[in-house]
Short mmCIF file of C-alpha atoms and ligand atoms in Angstrom, two decimals:
data_model
loop_
_atom_site.label_atom_id
_atom_site.label_comp_id
_atom_site.label_asym_id
_atom_site.label_seq_id
_atom_site.Cartn_x
_atom_site.Cartn_y
_atom_site.Cartn_z
CA ALA A 14 -17.29 -22.99 -40.97
CA GLY A 15 -16.73 -20.00 -38.73
CA THR A 16 -15.02 -18.04 -41.46
CA LEU A 17 -17.74 -18.90 -43.94
CA CYS A 18 -20.43 -17.78 -41.51
CA TYR A 19 -18.51 -14.59 -40.75
CA ASP A 20 -17.98 -13.83 -44.43
CA THR A 21 -21.59 -14.50 -45.31
CA PHE A 22 -23.11 -12.34 -42.64
CA VAL A 23 -20.57 -9.65 -41.95
CA SER A 24 -19.46 -8.88 -45.45
CA ASN A 25 -23.02 -8.75 -46.77
CA PRO A 26 -24.81 -6.55 -44.27
CA GLN A 27 -27.22 -5.22 -46.88
CA ARG A 28 -28.48 -8.72 -47.68
CA GLU A 29 -28.83 -10.07 -44.17
CA GLY A 30 -29.75 -6.91 -42.35
CA LEU A 31 -27.84 -4.87 -39.84
CA ARG A 32 -29.38 -6.61 -36.85
CA GLU A 33 -28.05 -10.01 -37.90
CA ARG A 34 -24.67 -8.47 -38.54
CA ASP A 35 -24.61 -6.97 -35.05
CA ALA A 36 -25.66 -10.29 -33.51
CA ILE A 37 -22.86 -12.10 -35.33
CA LEU A 38 -20.32 -9.45 -34.43
CA SER A 39 -21.37 -9.68 -30.81
CA PHE A 40 -21.09 -13.49 -30.91
CA TRP A 41 -17.66 -13.15 -32.49
CA ARG A 42 -16.47 -10.77 -29.83
CA GLN A 43 -17.58 -13.16 -27.09
CA ALA A 44 -15.94 -16.13 -28.76
CA MET A 45 -12.61 -14.39 -29.43
CA SER A 46 -10.06 -13.25 -26.90
CA VAL A 47 -8.66 -9.74 -27.06
CA ALA A 48 -5.27 -11.29 -27.91
CA GLU A 49 -6.84 -12.94 -30.97
CA ILE A 50 -8.41 -9.66 -32.11
CA TYR A 51 -4.95 -8.05 -32.07
CA GLU A 52 -3.76 -10.66 -34.53
CA GLU A 53 -6.22 -9.18 -37.02
CA ARG A 54 -6.60 -5.49 -36.27
CA ALA A 55 -6.43 -2.67 -33.74
CA THR A 56 -8.96 -2.51 -30.89
CA PHE A 57 -11.09 0.17 -29.31
CA SER A 58 -12.24 -0.20 -25.71
CA PHE A 59 -13.58 1.52 -22.63
CA GLU A 60 -12.79 1.47 -18.94
CA VAL A 61 -15.39 1.93 -16.20
CA PHE A 62 -15.19 1.78 -12.41
CA PRO A 63 -17.50 0.12 -9.85
CA PRO A 64 -19.74 2.84 -8.37
CA LYS A 65 -19.85 3.11 -4.58
CA THR A 66 -23.58 3.83 -4.31
CA ASP A 67 -26.73 2.08 -5.49
CA VAL A 68 -27.67 5.20 -7.46
CA GLY A 69 -24.32 5.05 -9.24
CA MET A 70 -24.80 1.33 -9.95
CA GLU A 71 -28.24 1.99 -11.43
CA LYS A 72 -26.84 4.76 -13.65
CA LEU A 73 -24.09 2.47 -14.93
CA CYS A 74 -25.82 -0.92 -15.03
CA GLY A 75 -29.55 -0.14 -15.12
CA THR A 76 -31.86 -0.28 -18.12
CA ASP A 77 -30.75 2.40 -20.61
CA GLY A 78 -27.76 2.97 -18.34
CA VAL A 79 -24.25 3.99 -19.40
CA LEU A 80 -23.13 0.43 -20.21
CA GLU A 81 -25.99 -0.09 -22.61
CA LYS A 82 -25.18 3.19 -24.32
CA LEU A 83 -21.50 2.27 -24.53
CA TYR A 84 -22.39 -1.02 -26.29
CA THR A 85 -23.96 0.99 -29.12
CA LEU A 86 -20.45 2.26 -29.94
CA ASN A 87 -19.32 -1.37 -30.51
CA PRO A 88 -16.24 -1.49 -28.26
CA ASP A 89 -14.08 -4.61 -28.49
CA TYR A 90 -13.98 -4.82 -24.71
CA ILE A 91 -14.94 -2.97 -21.55
CA SER A 92 -12.69 -3.22 -18.51
CA CYS A 93 -13.69 -2.57 -14.90
CA THR A 94 -11.25 -1.28 -12.27
CA TYR A 95 -10.52 -2.94 -8.94
CA GLY A 96 -10.08 -0.97 -5.70
CA ALA A 97 -6.49 -1.46 -4.60
CA GLY A 98 -7.42 -3.16 -1.32
CA GLY A 99 -10.20 -5.14 -2.96
CA THR A 100 -12.77 -3.14 -0.97
CA ASN A 101 -15.12 -2.87 -3.95
CA VAL A 102 -14.68 -6.40 -5.27
CA GLY A 103 -18.41 -7.13 -4.93
CA LYS A 104 -19.37 -4.16 -7.10
CA ASN A 105 -16.53 -4.91 -9.54
CA ARG A 106 -18.03 -8.38 -10.09
CA GLU A 107 -21.56 -7.01 -10.33
CA VAL A 108 -20.48 -4.71 -13.17
CA LEU A 109 -18.61 -7.52 -14.94
CA ASP A 110 -21.51 -9.94 -14.45
CA LYS A 111 -23.78 -7.42 -16.13
CA ILE A 112 -21.44 -7.09 -19.14
CA GLN A 113 -21.13 -10.89 -19.31
CA LYS A 114 -24.90 -11.36 -19.17
CA ASP A 115 -25.53 -8.72 -21.84
CA GLY A 116 -23.11 -10.52 -24.17
CA LYS A 117 -22.36 -7.44 -26.29
CA THR A 118 -18.64 -7.20 -25.72
CA ILE A 119 -15.66 -8.84 -23.99
CA HIS A 120 -15.31 -8.01 -20.28
CA VAL A 121 -11.94 -7.50 -18.62
CA THR A 122 -11.40 -7.24 -14.88
CA HIS A 123 -8.54 -5.34 -13.29
CA PHE A 124 -6.87 -7.14 -10.38
CA THR A 125 -4.11 -6.15 -7.94
CA CYS A 126 -1.61 -7.77 -5.54
CA ILE A 127 -2.58 -5.39 -2.73
CA GLY A 128 -3.37 -7.20 0.54
CA ASN A 129 -3.75 -10.59 -1.17
CA THR A 130 -2.14 -13.85 -0.10
CA LYS A 131 -1.53 -16.44 -2.80
CA GLU A 132 -4.53 -18.39 -1.50
CA ASP A 133 -6.72 -15.24 -1.75
CA ILE A 134 -5.58 -14.72 -5.33
CA LYS A 135 -6.31 -18.33 -6.30
CA GLU A 136 -9.76 -18.17 -4.76
CA LYS A 137 -10.68 -14.78 -6.25
CA LEU A 138 -9.44 -15.63 -9.72
CA GLN A 139 -11.29 -18.96 -9.65
CA THR A 140 -14.46 -17.03 -8.78
CA TYR A 141 -13.89 -14.80 -11.82
CA LEU A 142 -13.53 -17.88 -14.01
CA ASP A 143 -16.67 -19.40 -12.48
CA HIS A 144 -18.48 -16.20 -13.53
CA GLY A 145 -17.14 -16.51 -17.09
CA ILE A 146 -14.60 -13.69 -16.64
CA ASN A 147 -11.38 -14.81 -18.30
CA HIS A 148 -9.66 -11.52 -19.21
CA ILE A 149 -7.60 -9.79 -16.53
CA LEU A 150 -5.45 -6.67 -16.23
CA ALA A 151 -2.78 -7.88 -13.78
CA LEU A 152 -1.45 -5.01 -11.66
CA ARG A 153 0.58 -4.42 -8.57
CA GLY A 154 -2.06 -1.83 -7.61
CA ASP A 155 -1.89 1.68 -6.25
CA LEU A 156 -0.54 1.51 -2.70
CA PRO A 157 -3.16 2.79 -0.23
CA PHE A 158 -2.14 6.02 1.53
CA GLY A 159 0.65 5.36 4.05
CA TRP A 160 1.49 1.85 2.80
CA GLU A 161 5.07 0.99 1.89
CA GLY A 162 4.36 -2.23 0.00
CA THR A 163 1.53 -4.51 -1.08
CA ASN A 164 1.08 -6.24 2.33
CA GLY A 165 0.43 -9.38 0.33
CA ASP A 166 2.41 -12.42 -0.84
CA LEU A 167 3.20 -10.87 -4.24
CA HIS A 168 5.00 -7.55 -4.62
CA TYR A 169 4.98 -6.74 -8.33
CA ALA A 170 2.83 -7.30 -11.38
CA THR A 171 5.63 -9.49 -12.82
CA GLU A 172 5.03 -11.96 -9.97
CA LEU A 173 1.26 -11.81 -10.39
CA VAL A 174 1.48 -12.66 -14.10
CA LYS A 175 3.79 -15.60 -13.35
CA PHE A 176 1.48 -16.83 -10.57
CA ILE A 177 -1.62 -16.65 -12.79
CA ARG A 178 0.09 -18.67 -15.53
CA GLN A 179 1.39 -21.21 -12.97
CA GLU A 180 -2.00 -21.73 -11.33
CA PHE A 181 -4.39 -21.24 -14.25
CA GLY A 182 -2.36 -22.00 -17.39
CA ASP A 183 -3.93 -20.33 -20.43
CA LYS A 184 -7.36 -19.82 -18.92
CA PHE A 185 -6.86 -16.06 -18.69
CA THR A 186 -5.93 -13.52 -21.34
CA ILE A 187 -3.59 -11.25 -19.37
CA ALA A 188 -3.06 -7.53 -19.91
CA VAL A 189 -0.44 -5.55 -17.97
CA ALA A 190 0.23 -1.86 -17.36
CA GLY A 191 3.00 0.02 -19.18
CA SER A 192 4.28 3.47 -18.20
CA PRO A 193 5.66 5.47 -21.16
CA GLU A 194 7.15 8.08 -18.82
CA GLY A 195 8.36 5.43 -16.39
CA HIS A 196 6.30 4.44 -13.34
CA ILE A 197 6.47 7.13 -10.65
CA GLN A 198 8.44 4.78 -8.32
CA CYS A 199 10.76 3.25 -10.92
CA ARG A 200 14.48 3.62 -10.34
CA SER A 201 14.94 4.38 -14.06
CA LEU A 202 12.97 4.19 -17.31
CA GLU A 203 15.34 1.43 -18.42
CA ALA A 204 14.59 -0.64 -15.30
CA ASP A 205 10.87 -0.13 -15.84
CA ILE A 206 11.17 -1.32 -19.45
CA SER A 207 13.04 -4.43 -18.34
CA PHE A 208 10.18 -5.23 -15.93
CA LEU A 209 7.70 -4.81 -18.78
CA LYS A 210 9.74 -7.34 -20.78
CA GLU A 211 9.64 -9.64 -17.74
CA LYS A 212 5.85 -9.38 -17.68
CA GLN A 213 5.87 -10.57 -21.30
CA ASP A 214 8.33 -13.38 -20.51
CA ASN A 215 6.10 -14.48 -17.63
CA GLY A 216 3.12 -14.81 -19.96
CA ALA A 217 1.37 -11.45 -20.39
CA ASP A 218 -0.53 -10.97 -23.67
CA TYR A 219 -0.83 -7.22 -24.15
CA VAL A 220 -0.14 -3.82 -22.58
CA ILE A 221 -2.49 -1.02 -21.60
CA SER A 222 -0.49 2.16 -21.14
CA GLN A 223 -0.69 4.74 -18.40
CA LEU A 224 -1.93 8.10 -19.68
CA VAL A 225 0.70 10.20 -21.43
CA TRP A 226 0.39 13.52 -23.24
CA ASP A 227 4.04 13.96 -24.17
CA MET A 228 4.07 12.40 -27.65
CA ASP A 229 7.86 12.65 -28.05
CA GLN A 230 8.26 10.64 -24.86
CA PHE A 231 5.67 8.15 -26.04
CA ARG A 232 7.50 7.60 -29.36
CA TYR A 233 10.82 7.25 -27.53
CA TRP A 234 9.32 4.66 -25.16
CA LEU A 235 7.70 2.74 -28.02
CA ASP A 236 11.04 2.50 -29.84
CA ASP A 237 12.82 1.50 -26.65
CA ILE A 238 10.43 -1.24 -25.60
CA ARG A 239 10.52 -2.72 -29.11
CA ALA A 240 14.34 -2.62 -29.01
CA ALA A 241 14.17 -4.40 -25.64
CA GLY A 242 12.17 -7.23 -27.21
CA VAL A 243 8.68 -6.27 -26.02
CA THR A 244 6.48 -7.46 -28.86
CA MET A 245 3.13 -7.35 -27.04
CA PRO A 246 0.38 -5.21 -28.61
CA ILE A 247 0.18 -1.72 -27.07
CA ASP A 248 -3.25 -0.41 -26.19
CA VAL A 249 -3.01 3.28 -25.23
CA GLY A 250 -4.94 4.44 -22.17
CA ILE A 251 -6.54 7.82 -22.90
CA MET A 252 -8.25 10.11 -20.40
CA PRO A 253 -10.80 12.47 -22.00
CA ILE A 254 -9.79 16.02 -21.10
CA THR A 255 -12.95 17.66 -19.74
CA THR A 256 -12.13 19.83 -16.72
CA ILE A 257 -9.08 21.83 -15.71
CA SER A 258 -9.07 20.60 -12.10
CA GLY A 259 -9.55 16.96 -13.15
CA THR A 260 -6.74 17.20 -15.67
CA ILE A 261 -4.28 18.71 -13.19
CA THR A 262 -5.25 16.18 -10.52
CA ASN A 263 -4.84 13.28 -12.94
CA ALA A 264 -1.46 14.54 -14.00
CA LEU A 265 -0.06 15.12 -10.54
CA SER A 266 -1.84 13.06 -7.90
CA ARG A 267 -0.38 9.67 -8.80
CA ASN A 268 1.63 9.67 -11.99
CA ALA A 269 3.53 12.96 -12.33
CA CYS A 270 2.47 12.98 -15.97
CA VAL A 271 4.06 15.70 -18.14
CA MET A 272 1.60 18.18 -19.70
CA ASP A 273 2.65 19.22 -23.19
CA ARG A 274 2.72 22.85 -24.35
CA LYS A 275 -0.61 22.61 -26.19
CA LEU A 276 -2.45 21.27 -23.14
CA CYS A 277 -0.88 23.95 -20.93
CA GLU A 278 -2.02 26.60 -23.42
CA ILE A 279 -5.62 25.36 -23.28
CA ILE A 280 -5.56 25.30 -19.49
CA SER A 281 -4.09 28.78 -19.38
CA LYS A 282 -6.60 30.17 -21.90
CA TYR A 283 -9.60 29.00 -19.87
CA TRP A 284 -8.10 29.36 -16.39
CA ILE A 285 -10.75 30.09 -13.75
CA PHE A 286 -9.73 32.69 -11.17
CA PRO A 287 -8.64 32.48 -8.41
CA ASN A 288 -8.05 28.80 -9.29
CA PRO A 289 -10.05 25.97 -10.88
CA TYR A 290 -10.38 24.13 -7.54
CA ASP A 291 -12.24 27.00 -5.87
CA PRO A 292 -15.89 25.96 -5.27
CA ALA A 293 -17.08 29.60 -5.53
CA PRO A 294 -14.75 31.33 -7.99
CA PHE A 295 -15.04 35.12 -8.35
CA ASP A 296 -14.38 34.78 -12.09
CA ALA A 297 -17.56 36.09 -13.79
CA ASP A 298 -16.86 33.95 -16.88
CA ALA A 299 -16.37 30.72 -14.93
CA GLU A 300 -19.31 28.80 -16.42
CA GLN A 301 -18.52 29.83 -20.01
CA LYS A 302 -14.86 28.98 -19.50
CA LYS A 303 -15.77 25.51 -18.19
CA ALA A 304 -17.86 24.83 -21.29
CA ASP A 305 -15.18 26.21 -23.63
CA PHE A 306 -12.47 24.20 -21.89
CA ARG A 307 -14.50 21.00 -22.22
CA LYS A 308 -14.86 21.52 -25.99
CA ALA A 309 -11.16 22.40 -26.42
CA GLY A 310 -10.14 19.46 -24.19
CA LEU A 311 -12.20 16.92 -26.13
CA ASP A 312 -10.79 18.19 -29.43
CA TYR A 313 -7.27 18.00 -27.94
CA THR A 314 -8.00 14.37 -26.95
CA ILE A 315 -9.08 13.58 -30.53
CA GLU A 316 -5.87 15.07 -31.95
CA LEU A 317 -3.90 12.99 -29.47
CA ILE A 318 -5.65 9.85 -30.71
CA ASP A 319 -4.69 10.80 -34.31
CA GLN A 320 -1.06 10.98 -33.23
CA TYR A 321 -1.16 7.65 -31.40
CA ARG A 322 -2.70 5.95 -34.39
CA ALA A 323 -0.02 7.44 -36.63
CA CYS A 324 2.53 5.70 -34.36
CA GLY A 325 0.86 2.38 -35.22
CA VAL A 326 -0.48 1.55 -31.75
CA ASP A 327 -2.63 -1.56 -31.44
CA GLY A 328 -5.55 -0.15 -29.50
CA ILE A 329 -7.24 2.91 -28.05
CA HIS A 330 -8.53 2.43 -24.49
CA LEU A 331 -10.75 5.30 -23.37
CA TYR A 332 -11.28 5.92 -19.66
CA ALA A 333 -15.05 6.44 -19.81
CA LEU A 334 -15.34 7.41 -16.13
CA ASN A 335 -18.85 5.92 -16.14
CA LYS A 336 -20.11 8.59 -18.55
CA TYR A 337 -21.26 8.24 -22.14
CA ASP A 338 -21.37 11.66 -23.82
CA ASP A 339 -17.67 12.57 -23.71
CA VAL A 340 -16.34 9.23 -24.95
CA ALA A 341 -19.10 9.01 -27.57
CA TYR A 342 -18.09 12.43 -28.92
CA ILE A 343 -14.44 11.37 -28.97
CA ALA A 344 -15.07 7.94 -30.50
CA LYS A 345 -17.29 9.33 -33.25
CA ASN A 346 -15.11 12.31 -34.14
CA ALA A 347 -11.84 10.39 -33.95
CA GLY A 348 -13.27 7.79 -36.34
CA LEU A 349 -12.88 4.93 -33.87
CA ILE A 350 -16.24 3.32 -34.51
P1 FAD T 21 4.52 -2.94 -11.43
O1 FAD T 21 4.71 -3.30 -12.84
O2 FAD T 21 4.67 -4.03 -10.41
O3 FAD T 21 5.55 -1.78 -11.11
C1 FAD T 21 5.53 -1.06 -9.88
C2 FAD T 21 6.90 -0.44 -9.64
O4 FAD T 21 7.83 -1.46 -9.24
C3 FAD T 21 7.52 0.23 -10.86
O5 FAD T 21 8.22 1.36 -10.42
C4 FAD T 21 8.46 -0.82 -11.44
O6 FAD T 21 9.56 -0.22 -12.12
C5 FAD T 21 8.89 -1.56 -10.19
N1 FAD T 21 9.07 -3.00 -10.42
C6 FAD T 21 8.29 -3.79 -11.19
N2 FAD T 21 8.70 -5.08 -11.14
C7 FAD T 21 9.77 -5.08 -10.31
C8 FAD T 21 10.62 -6.10 -9.83
N3 FAD T 21 10.44 -7.39 -10.21
N4 FAD T 21 11.62 -5.75 -8.98
C9 FAD T 21 11.80 -4.47 -8.59
N5 FAD T 21 11.00 -3.45 -9.01
C10 FAD T 21 10.00 -3.76 -9.85
N6 FAD T 21 -4.61 0.48 -9.78
C11 FAD T 21 -5.54 -0.08 -8.98
O7 FAD T 21 -5.33 -0.15 -7.78
N7 FAD T 21 -6.73 -0.55 -9.50
C12 FAD T 21 -7.01 -0.50 -10.82
O8 FAD T 21 -8.05 -0.95 -11.27
C13 FAD T 21 -6.04 0.08 -11.70
N8 FAD T 21 -6.25 0.14 -13.04
C14 FAD T 21 -5.25 0.61 -13.87
C15 FAD T 21 -5.45 0.59 -15.24
C16 FAD T 21 -4.44 0.99 -16.11
C17 FAD T 21 -4.68 0.96 -17.60
C18 FAD T 21 -3.18 1.42 -15.59
C19 FAD T 21 -2.08 1.84 -16.50
C20 FAD T 21 -2.99 1.48 -14.21
C21 FAD T 21 -4.01 1.07 -13.34
N9 FAD T 21 -3.85 1.08 -11.96
C22 FAD T 21 -4.82 0.55 -11.12
C23 FAD T 21 -2.66 1.70 -11.37
C24 FAD T 21 -1.53 0.73 -11.07
O9 FAD T 21 -1.93 -0.22 -10.13
C25 FAD T 21 -0.40 1.60 -10.52
O10 FAD T 21 0.18 2.33 -11.55
C26 FAD T 21 0.62 0.89 -9.67
O11 FAD T 21 1.32 1.89 -8.94
C27 FAD T 21 1.64 0.09 -10.47
O12 FAD T 21 1.08 -1.00 -11.03
P2 FAD T 21 1.90 -1.87 -12.09
O13 FAD T 21 1.12 -3.06 -12.37
O14 FAD T 21 2.38 -1.01 -13.19
O15 FAD T 21 3.17 -2.23 -11.14
#
């Protein structure tokens, strides 16, 4: 009956009207899990973060806010990050509750091991389920400055995935992180790949990758994880390139992500003197260069997406950074919609 209904309404949009089609598509998205969508086709999704201030919350979640604009691009899911220590868990749930209530797309929460006992994890995950949130990105988490470990009962994402399956069976669809260049703390790329396989063996459903601009490395990693028996769908995490300082910070602050020649050339071409971090640069062309860099960076991001899709990846996950315009430009011009 479901297939019949889908065929009738979705394949005949002219007859039934676009609004009905959108309503059915939205219903379908809510009823399906992300893992089930991968069985049929590639996905396209966004990531947002919980704002710290009420003004930020209003901009993201208010009427005509960023979330409502993002829905118009028809993403398969929207995920919301989780502060490593769980400090913003209230706002994380507020954002997810809003997406759940709106019913336009699947909502995925990020969750980390940082500072959590097993009891904490059970309680928090049960609360997510009680709120209708049944998709989770299971992470170790970024260690807060000065910490050596998670200061919790679980130390790695492998353990978190296993624990979720033990305690909650199949109630959650579980995504995990993958690092095509190797996680910054891994003892080797090979060891990191074996832990990714362990996440799969423990019950993970799909992978969202850490940002990577080095396409040769990405292809190498993709071949290697497949050879190691990782069959999970790969959803590629993509950061829109919009500012020089943001790009450099993203590359170096946490991940030590390699910048390819093309990206370096764009940065060099629009370099702001004395440096792009200077709040009052003496470079007379600074404003024009910022605008030109943004355009070049967004076009670079689109070309990157072309290359990922040519590798046969299963999804494109855009870090929206709680903004609409940049990801809308990328999604439209990369043909993701
Ligand atoms: P793990 O897979 O546990 O790996 C951590 C390190 O330990 C690696 O070096 C790995 O090789 C090693 N390792 C793994 N398993 C074992 C094992 N069994 N024995 C020994 N060594 C092992 N962070 C947040 O705090 N909040 C977020 O919302 C968030 N969202 C993210 C979204 C995406 C798409 C991605 C890719 C990352 C996100 N992160 C977030 C960052 C993530 O938490 C960090 O990259 C973190 O440092 C590692 O998390 P992980 O789940 O990859 O860790």
